[in-house]
Short mmCIF file of C-alpha atoms in Angstrom, two decimals:
data_model
loop_
_atom_site.label_atom_id
_atom_site.label_comp_id
_atom_site.label_asym_id
_atom_site.label_seq_id
_atom_site.Cartn_x
_atom_site.Cartn_y
_atom_site.Cartn_z
CA MET A 413 0.00 0.00 0.00
CA PRO A 414 1.49 3.38 -0.97
CA LEU A 415 2.42 5.76 1.78
CA LEU A 416 0.23 8.78 2.46
CA ASP A 417 1.57 12.17 1.47
CA GLU A 418 1.89 13.12 5.11
CA GLU A 419 3.91 9.96 5.82
CA LEU A 420 6.20 10.78 2.92
CA ALA A 421 6.63 14.30 4.27
CA VAL A 422 7.72 12.87 7.62
CA LEU A 423 10.30 10.75 5.80
CA VAL A 424 11.55 13.86 4.00
CA GLN A 425 11.81 15.63 7.35
CA GLY A 426 14.07 12.77 8.39
CA GLY A 427 16.32 13.44 5.39
CA ASN A 428 14.92 11.00 2.83
CA LYS A 429 15.32 12.65 -0.59
CA GLU A 430 13.68 9.78 -2.48
CA ALA A 431 10.51 10.44 -0.52
CA PHE A 432 10.57 14.02 -1.73
CA GLU A 433 11.03 12.81 -5.30
CA GLU A 434 7.90 10.71 -4.85
CA ILE A 435 6.03 13.79 -3.57
CA VAL A 436 7.16 15.81 -6.59
CA GLY A 437 5.91 13.05 -8.87
CA ARG A 438 2.53 12.97 -7.16
CA TYR A 439 1.91 16.71 -7.19
CA GLU A 440 3.74 17.98 -10.23
CA LYS A 441 0.84 17.81 -12.70
CA GLN A 442 -1.90 19.15 -10.49
CA LEU A 443 0.24 22.00 -9.19
CA TYR A 444 1.27 22.85 -12.73
CA HIS A 445 -2.35 23.02 -13.90
CA PHE A 446 -3.29 25.08 -10.87
CA ALA A 447 -0.45 27.53 -11.49
CA LEU A 448 -1.17 27.66 -15.21
CA ARG A 449 -4.82 28.55 -14.68
CA LEU A 450 -3.75 31.33 -12.36
CA CYS A 451 -0.87 32.86 -14.28
CA ARG A 452 -1.78 31.72 -17.84
CA LYS A 453 1.77 31.24 -19.07
CA LYS A 454 3.41 27.85 -19.45
CA ASP A 455 6.94 29.00 -18.65
CA LEU A 456 5.82 31.01 -15.70
CA ALA A 457 3.69 28.14 -14.36
CA GLU A 458 6.69 25.83 -14.59
CA ASP A 459 8.83 28.34 -12.72
CA ILE A 460 6.18 28.75 -10.05
CA VAL A 461 5.86 25.01 -9.54
CA GLN A 462 9.61 24.42 -9.53
CA ASP A 463 10.17 27.26 -7.10
CA SER A 464 7.31 26.03 -4.92
CA PHE A 465 8.78 22.52 -4.70
CA LEU A 466 12.15 23.98 -3.72
CA ARG A 467 10.52 26.15 -1.07
CA ALA A 468 8.56 23.16 0.15
CA TYR A 469 11.79 21.20 0.53
CA GLN A 470 13.52 24.08 2.32
CA ASN A 471 10.63 24.52 4.73
CA ILE A 472 9.46 20.93 5.11
CA GLN A 473 10.38 20.98 8.81
CA SER A 474 7.64 23.53 9.36
CA PHE A 475 5.03 21.12 8.01
CA ASP A 476 2.79 19.65 10.69
CA ALA A 477 2.12 16.04 9.73
CA ARG A 478 -1.25 16.11 11.51
CA LYS A 479 -2.47 18.46 8.79
CA LYS A 480 -3.12 17.79 5.10
CA PHE A 481 0.01 17.91 2.99
CA SER A 482 -1.94 18.87 -0.14
CA SER A 483 -3.26 22.04 1.56
CA TRP A 484 0.26 22.94 2.61
CA ILE A 485 1.83 22.55 -0.82
CA PHE A 486 -1.08 24.20 -2.65
CA ARG A 487 -0.72 27.11 -0.23
CA ILE A 488 2.92 27.52 -1.26
CA VAL A 489 1.96 27.59 -4.94
CA HIS A 490 -0.86 30.03 -4.21
CA ASN A 491 1.52 32.39 -2.39
CA ARG A 492 4.09 32.24 -5.16
CA ALA A 493 1.50 32.75 -7.89
CA MET A 494 -0.06 35.69 -6.07
CA ASP A 495 3.34 37.31 -5.58
CA ILE A 496 3.94 37.08 -9.30
CA LEU A 497 0.44 38.20 -10.28
CA ARG A 498 0.80 41.24 -8.08
CA LYS A 499 4.16 42.13 -9.59
CA GLU A 500 3.45 41.20 -13.15
CA LYS A 501 0.09 42.51 -14.21
CA LYS A 502 1.22 41.97 -17.76
CA TYR A 503 0.58 38.26 -17.40
CA LEU A 504 -3.07 39.05 -17.36
CA ASP A 505 -2.71 39.41 -21.11
CA ILE A 506 -3.63 35.86 -21.67
CA ASP A 507 -2.54 33.18 -23.99
CA ILE A 508 -5.65 31.06 -24.10
CA GLU A 509 -4.05 28.38 -26.24
CA ASP A 510 -1.62 27.64 -23.43
CA LEU A 511 -4.43 26.40 -21.25
CA PRO A 512 -5.18 22.71 -21.09
CA GLU A 513 -8.64 21.57 -22.09
CA ILE A 514 -11.08 21.59 -19.25
CA GLU A 515 -12.03 18.03 -20.19
CA ASP A 516 -8.42 17.00 -19.56
CA SER A 517 -8.42 18.28 -16.07
CA LYS A 518 -10.12 16.66 -13.14
CA ARG A 519 -13.54 17.60 -14.48
CA LEU A 520 -16.07 20.12 -13.54
CA SER A 521 -18.13 18.81 -10.70
CA GLU A 522 -21.62 17.64 -11.41
CA GLU A 523 -22.95 20.78 -9.82
CA ILE A 524 -21.47 23.21 -12.29
CA ALA A 525 -21.82 20.75 -15.13
CA LYS A 526 -25.55 20.65 -14.39
CA GLU A 527 -25.74 24.40 -14.29
CA LEU A 528 -24.13 24.61 -17.66
CA ASP A 529 -25.74 21.47 -18.95
CA GLY A 530 -26.37 21.26 -22.65
CA LEU A 531 -23.99 24.00 -23.59
CA ALA A 532 -21.26 22.93 -25.96
CA VAL A 533 -19.07 25.75 -24.90
CA LYS A 534 -15.84 24.28 -23.64
CA GLN A 535 -13.71 26.73 -25.48
CA LYS A 536 -15.90 29.65 -24.55
CA MET A 537 -16.05 28.54 -20.97
CA ARG A 538 -12.30 28.31 -20.84
CA THR A 539 -12.09 31.85 -22.14
CA ALA A 540 -14.84 32.99 -19.80
CA LEU A 541 -13.09 31.55 -16.77
CA GLU A 542 -10.11 33.73 -17.55
CA GLN A 543 -12.29 36.78 -17.23
CA VAL A 544 -13.47 35.92 -13.74
CA PRO A 545 -11.52 37.92 -11.11
CA VAL A 546 -8.58 35.92 -9.83
CA LYS A 547 -9.85 35.53 -6.25
CA TYR A 548 -13.08 33.93 -7.49
CA ARG A 549 -11.36 32.02 -10.29
CA GLU A 550 -8.95 30.44 -7.83
CA VAL A 551 -11.82 29.10 -5.72
CA ILE A 552 -13.56 27.72 -8.84
CA ILE A 553 -10.34 26.03 -9.95
CA LEU A 554 -9.74 24.41 -6.59
CA ARG A 555 -13.35 23.35 -6.15
CA TYR A 556 -14.17 22.07 -9.62
CA PHE A 557 -10.86 21.25 -11.23
CA HIS A 558 -9.13 19.81 -8.17
CA GLU A 559 -12.34 18.65 -6.48
CA MET A 560 -11.42 20.04 -3.08
CA GLU A 561 -13.72 20.45 -0.11
CA TYR A 562 -14.48 23.89 1.31
CA GLU A 563 -12.35 23.08 4.35
CA GLU A 564 -9.27 22.44 2.25
CA ILE A 565 -9.81 25.52 0.07
CA SER A 566 -10.20 27.52 3.26
CA ASP A 567 -6.84 26.19 4.48
CA ILE A 568 -5.09 26.94 1.19
CA LEU A 569 -6.41 30.47 0.76
CA LYS A 570 -6.61 31.22 4.50
CA ILE A 571 -10.14 32.48 4.31
CA PRO A 572 -13.19 31.34 6.32
CA LYS A 573 -15.26 28.50 4.89
CA ASN A 574 -18.29 30.71 4.39
CA THR A 575 -16.13 33.11 2.37
CA VAL A 576 -15.16 30.17 0.15
CA GLY A 577 -18.88 29.64 -0.49
CA THR A 578 -19.41 33.33 -1.19
CA PHE A 579 -16.47 33.51 -3.61
CA LEU A 580 -17.71 30.39 -5.34
CA SER A 581 -21.21 31.79 -5.84
CA ARG A 582 -19.84 35.09 -7.08
CA GLY A 583 -17.39 33.33 -9.37
CA LYS A 584 -20.11 31.14 -10.83
CA ALA A 585 -22.36 34.14 -11.29
CA ALA A 586 -19.56 35.98 -13.09
CA LEU A 587 -18.88 32.90 -15.18
CA ARG A 588 -22.53 32.53 -16.14
CA GLU A 589 -22.74 36.20 -16.99
CA THR A 590 -19.66 36.05 -19.18
CA LEU A 591 -20.86 32.85 -20.81
CA SER A 592 -24.34 34.15 -21.52
CA GLY A 593 -22.80 37.06 -23.36
CA LYS A 594 -20.63 34.74 -25.38
CA LEU A 595 -23.18 32.15 -26.34
CA THR A 596 -24.74 32.28 -29.71
CA LYS A 597 -27.81 30.48 -31.02
CA GLU A 598 -25.52 27.90 -32.60
CA ASP A 599 -24.08 26.99 -29.23
CA ILE A 600 -27.44 26.26 -27.66
CA MET B 1029 11.58 12.00 -15.47
CA SER B 1030 9.81 15.29 -16.22
CA LYS B 1031 11.70 18.54 -16.56
CA ILE B 1032 10.33 20.06 -13.36
CA LYS B 1033 11.07 16.95 -11.33
CA GLU B 1034 14.52 16.66 -12.85
CA ASP B 1035 15.40 20.30 -12.14
CA VAL B 1036 14.06 20.18 -8.61
CA MET B 1037 15.85 16.96 -7.69
CA GLU B 1038 19.06 18.14 -9.31
CA LYS B 1039 19.09 21.31 -7.21
CA ILE B 1040 18.37 19.32 -4.07
CA SER B 1041 20.92 16.57 -4.77
CA SER B 1042 23.64 19.05 -5.67
CA GLY B 1043 23.08 20.89 -2.40
CA GLN B 1044 22.04 24.17 -4.07
CA VAL B 1045 18.88 24.04 -2.00
CA LYS B 1046 19.12 22.91 1.59
CA MET B 1047 16.50 22.01 4.11
CA ARG B 1048 16.18 24.46 7.00
CA SER B 1049 16.58 22.89 10.40
CA ARG B 1050 13.67 22.32 12.74
CA ASN B 1051 15.32 24.66 15.25
CA PHE B 1052 15.04 27.51 12.78
CA PHE B 1053 11.27 27.17 12.72
CA VAL B 1054 11.07 26.71 16.49
CA LEU B 1055 13.05 29.93 16.90
CA MET B 1056 10.90 31.81 14.36
CA LYS B 1057 7.74 30.65 16.10
CA ALA B 1058 9.08 31.73 19.48
CA LEU B 1059 10.06 35.13 18.07
CA LEU B 1060 6.64 35.58 16.55
CA GLU B 1061 4.92 34.71 19.81
CA ILE B 1062 7.13 37.03 21.82
CA SER B 1063 6.55 39.84 19.31
CA LEU B 1064 2.82 39.27 19.41
CA VAL B 1065 2.71 39.38 23.21
CA ALA B 1066 4.85 42.54 23.21
CA LEU B 1067 2.63 44.13 20.59
CA VAL B 1068 -0.54 43.33 22.52
CA ALA B 1069 1.03 44.78 25.68
CA PHE B 1070 1.98 47.91 23.72
CA VAL B 1071 -1.55 48.30 22.31
CA ILE B 1072 -3.08 47.86 25.77
CA PHE B 1073 -0.71 50.45 27.21
CA ILE B 1074 -1.47 52.94 24.44
CA PHE B 1075 -5.23 52.51 24.75
CA ASN B 1076 -4.84 52.77 28.50
CA LEU B 1077 -3.30 56.21 27.93
CA THR B 1078 -6.16 57.26 25.67
CA PHE B 1079 -8.52 56.49 28.56
CA TYR B 1080 -6.33 57.84 31.31
CA LEU B 1081 -5.10 61.18 29.90
CA PRO B 1082 -8.51 62.66 28.96
CA ARG B 1083 -9.96 61.59 32.29
CA ARG B 1084 -7.19 63.37 34.14
CA MET B 1085 -7.59 66.50 32.00
CA MET B 1086 -11.35 66.54 32.23
CA GLY B 1087 -11.14 66.39 35.98
CA ALA B 1088 -9.37 69.76 35.84
CA GLY B 1089 -11.50 71.34 33.14
CA PHE B 1090 -13.75 74.35 33.63
CA GLY B 1091 -15.93 76.36 31.35
CA SER B 1092 -16.17 74.04 28.35
CA SER B 1093 -18.73 71.40 27.74
CA ARG B 1094 -17.64 67.89 28.59
CA PHE B 1095 -17.76 66.88 24.93
CA THR B 1096 -15.55 69.76 23.82
CA LEU B 1097 -13.21 69.01 26.66
CA LEU B 1098 -13.12 65.37 25.67
CA LEU B 1099 -12.22 66.25 22.08
CA GLU B 1100 -9.55 68.68 23.23
CA SER B 1101 -8.03 66.27 25.68
CA LEU B 1102 -8.16 63.13 23.58
CA PRO B 1103 -4.60 61.97 22.76
CA TRP B 1104 -5.13 61.54 19.03
CA THR B 1105 -1.62 60.33 18.32
CA HIS B 1106 -1.98 57.59 20.92
CA LEU B 1107 -5.32 56.66 19.46
CA VAL B 1108 -3.92 56.35 15.94
CA PHE B 1109 -0.96 54.25 17.14
CA GLY B 1110 -3.30 52.10 19.21
CA LEU B 1111 -5.55 51.42 16.23
CA LEU B 1112 -2.58 50.67 13.99
CA GLY B 1113 -1.22 48.28 16.61
CA LEU B 1114 -4.59 46.60 16.96
CA GLY B 1115 -4.76 46.18 13.18
CA LEU B 1116 -1.30 44.63 13.21
CA VAL B 1117 -2.26 42.21 15.99
CA ILE B 1118 -5.30 41.08 14.00
CA TRP B 1119 -3.24 40.75 10.81
CA ILE B 1120 -0.58 38.62 12.55
CA LEU B 1121 -3.21 36.38 14.12
CA TYR B 1122 -4.91 35.91 10.75
CA ARG B 1123 -1.70 35.36 8.86
CA TYR B 1124 0.06 33.00 11.23
CA THR B 1125 -2.63 31.17 13.17
CA GLY B 1126 -5.78 29.26 12.33
CA LEU B 1127 -7.93 32.26 13.18
CA TYR B 1128 -8.86 32.80 9.52
CA LYS B 1129 -11.31 29.91 9.91
CA LYS B 1130 -13.44 32.03 12.21
CA HIS B 1131 -15.81 34.78 11.25
CA PHE B 1132 -13.76 37.92 10.62
CA ILE B 1133 -16.16 40.50 12.10
CA LEU B 1134 -16.75 38.35 15.18
CA ILE B 1135 -13.02 37.88 15.82
CA VAL B 1136 -12.24 41.56 15.29
CA SER B 1137 -15.08 42.53 17.65
CA ILE B 1138 -14.04 40.10 20.37
CA LEU B 1139 -10.36 41.06 20.13
CA SER B 1140 -11.06 44.78 20.07
CA PHE B 1141 -13.50 44.57 22.96
CA GLY B 1142 -11.10 42.42 25.00
CA ILE B 1143 -8.14 44.72 24.45
CA LEU B 1144 -10.19 47.86 25.15
CA LEU B 1145 -11.64 46.34 28.30
CA ILE B 1146 -8.20 45.38 29.63
CA SER B 1147 -6.90 48.83 28.69
CA TYR B 1148 -9.73 50.48 30.59
CA ILE B 1149 -9.11 48.32 33.66
CA VAL B 1150 -5.41 49.22 33.51
CA SER B 1151 -6.30 52.91 33.17
CA VAL B 1152 -8.39 52.93 36.36
CA SER B 1153 -5.72 51.10 38.32
CA ASN B 1154 -2.90 53.12 39.85
CA LEU B 1155 -0.41 51.86 37.29
CA ASN B 1156 -0.29 55.14 35.39
CA GLU B 1157 0.44 57.18 38.51
CA ARG B 1158 3.37 54.88 39.22
CA LEU B 1159 4.65 54.81 35.64
CA GLU B 1160 4.38 58.57 35.31
CA GLU B 1161 7.09 58.96 37.93
CA ARG B 1162 9.51 56.76 36.06
CA ARG B 1163 12.17 58.66 34.22
CA GLY B 1164 11.89 56.81 30.93
CA LEU B 1165 8.13 57.09 30.69
CA ARG B 1166 7.61 60.53 32.19
CA GLY B 1167 7.78 62.19 28.79
CA LEU B 1168 5.04 60.04 27.42
CA TYR B 1169 2.65 61.49 29.98
CA ARG B 1170 4.11 64.97 30.26
CA GLN B 1171 4.55 65.82 26.58
CA GLN B 1172 0.84 65.68 26.24
CA ASN B 1173 0.29 68.36 28.85
CA TRP B 1174 2.92 70.96 28.02
CA ASP B 1175 3.69 72.85 24.87
CA THR B 1176 7.19 73.60 23.63
CA GLU B 1177 7.33 76.90 25.53
CA GLY B 1178 6.54 75.27 28.80
CA HIS B 1179 2.93 76.43 29.07
CA GLN B 1180 0.42 73.97 30.34
CA ARG B 1181 -2.04 72.89 27.75
CA ARG B 1182 -5.63 72.30 28.54
CA GLY B 1183 -5.53 68.77 27.27
CA PRO B 1184 -3.27 66.30 25.56
CA GLY B 1185 -5.04 66.53 22.23
CA PHE B 1186 -5.47 69.41 19.79
CA GLN B 1187 -7.10 72.67 20.89
CA LEU B 1188 -10.52 73.52 19.52
CA LYS B 1189 -10.83 77.14 18.55
#
């Protein structure tokens, strides 16, 4: 049976580098997609993820193994991405083609899929998501693309759980609004 | 092996990136806690002064209405520093503890009320009378009551015309 992430982290704390390699393997893709959806540039997303793994290794002794490792490492990527987004507003000029297909990611949850049911608008939705303000977009990404619970999103973004719900509703509303403006009769 | 994984493991294996020791984080945590306690004590002391100084001035006031006297004697600088300190305390607690899980308004209200209550209790104790006599702190009380030419002001705050 494979070790839990938290158990691997404890091994890394004890100096086991192979355990960290295993962690990198487990999280690399999802952290990359998370970073990419936030910063919208492949190179930048790679840098963010690489830098985040290095920071995670440097600071692994501060990780409390009673808590979720995924929240901890996503938090590091969030911090790094936000630092860059604050400094580099220019990255908001997006390169849509860099984004992976939504269908390739961990799927929209049934909830949002239902809300948008019947709309063949993957491309438009992808574009629309980019127009949602980053604080709402991030919650949508974590909830629907990484299928996280409110509790975990709250831990990553350091906001109360009810704020997660509020951001999600606002994000979905913004998404719907953007989508409704983009849909044509052919789409429906 | 992917590029990211390869780069990360290469930097770790070559020793370019090193793990910080557990003691480093223990020390940082201790420093943070000490700073937080010191900051809370500072905020309580400052708010204590904003209660204490006007009360002392108002006791000696004649002629003006109590409200005018209160405005004149309110130590505005102390008040601003106290509020800034309180904001910093709340920010540190949110940033470095699990307090973000709680309702923001509720936490801010409880913290503010608690600190103000303790400050008020301190202000009605005889602590200020004792501190006022101490050489290092005397200025903090006196500068509010005297202008640069040595004339006694009516209150520690600004004068209403």
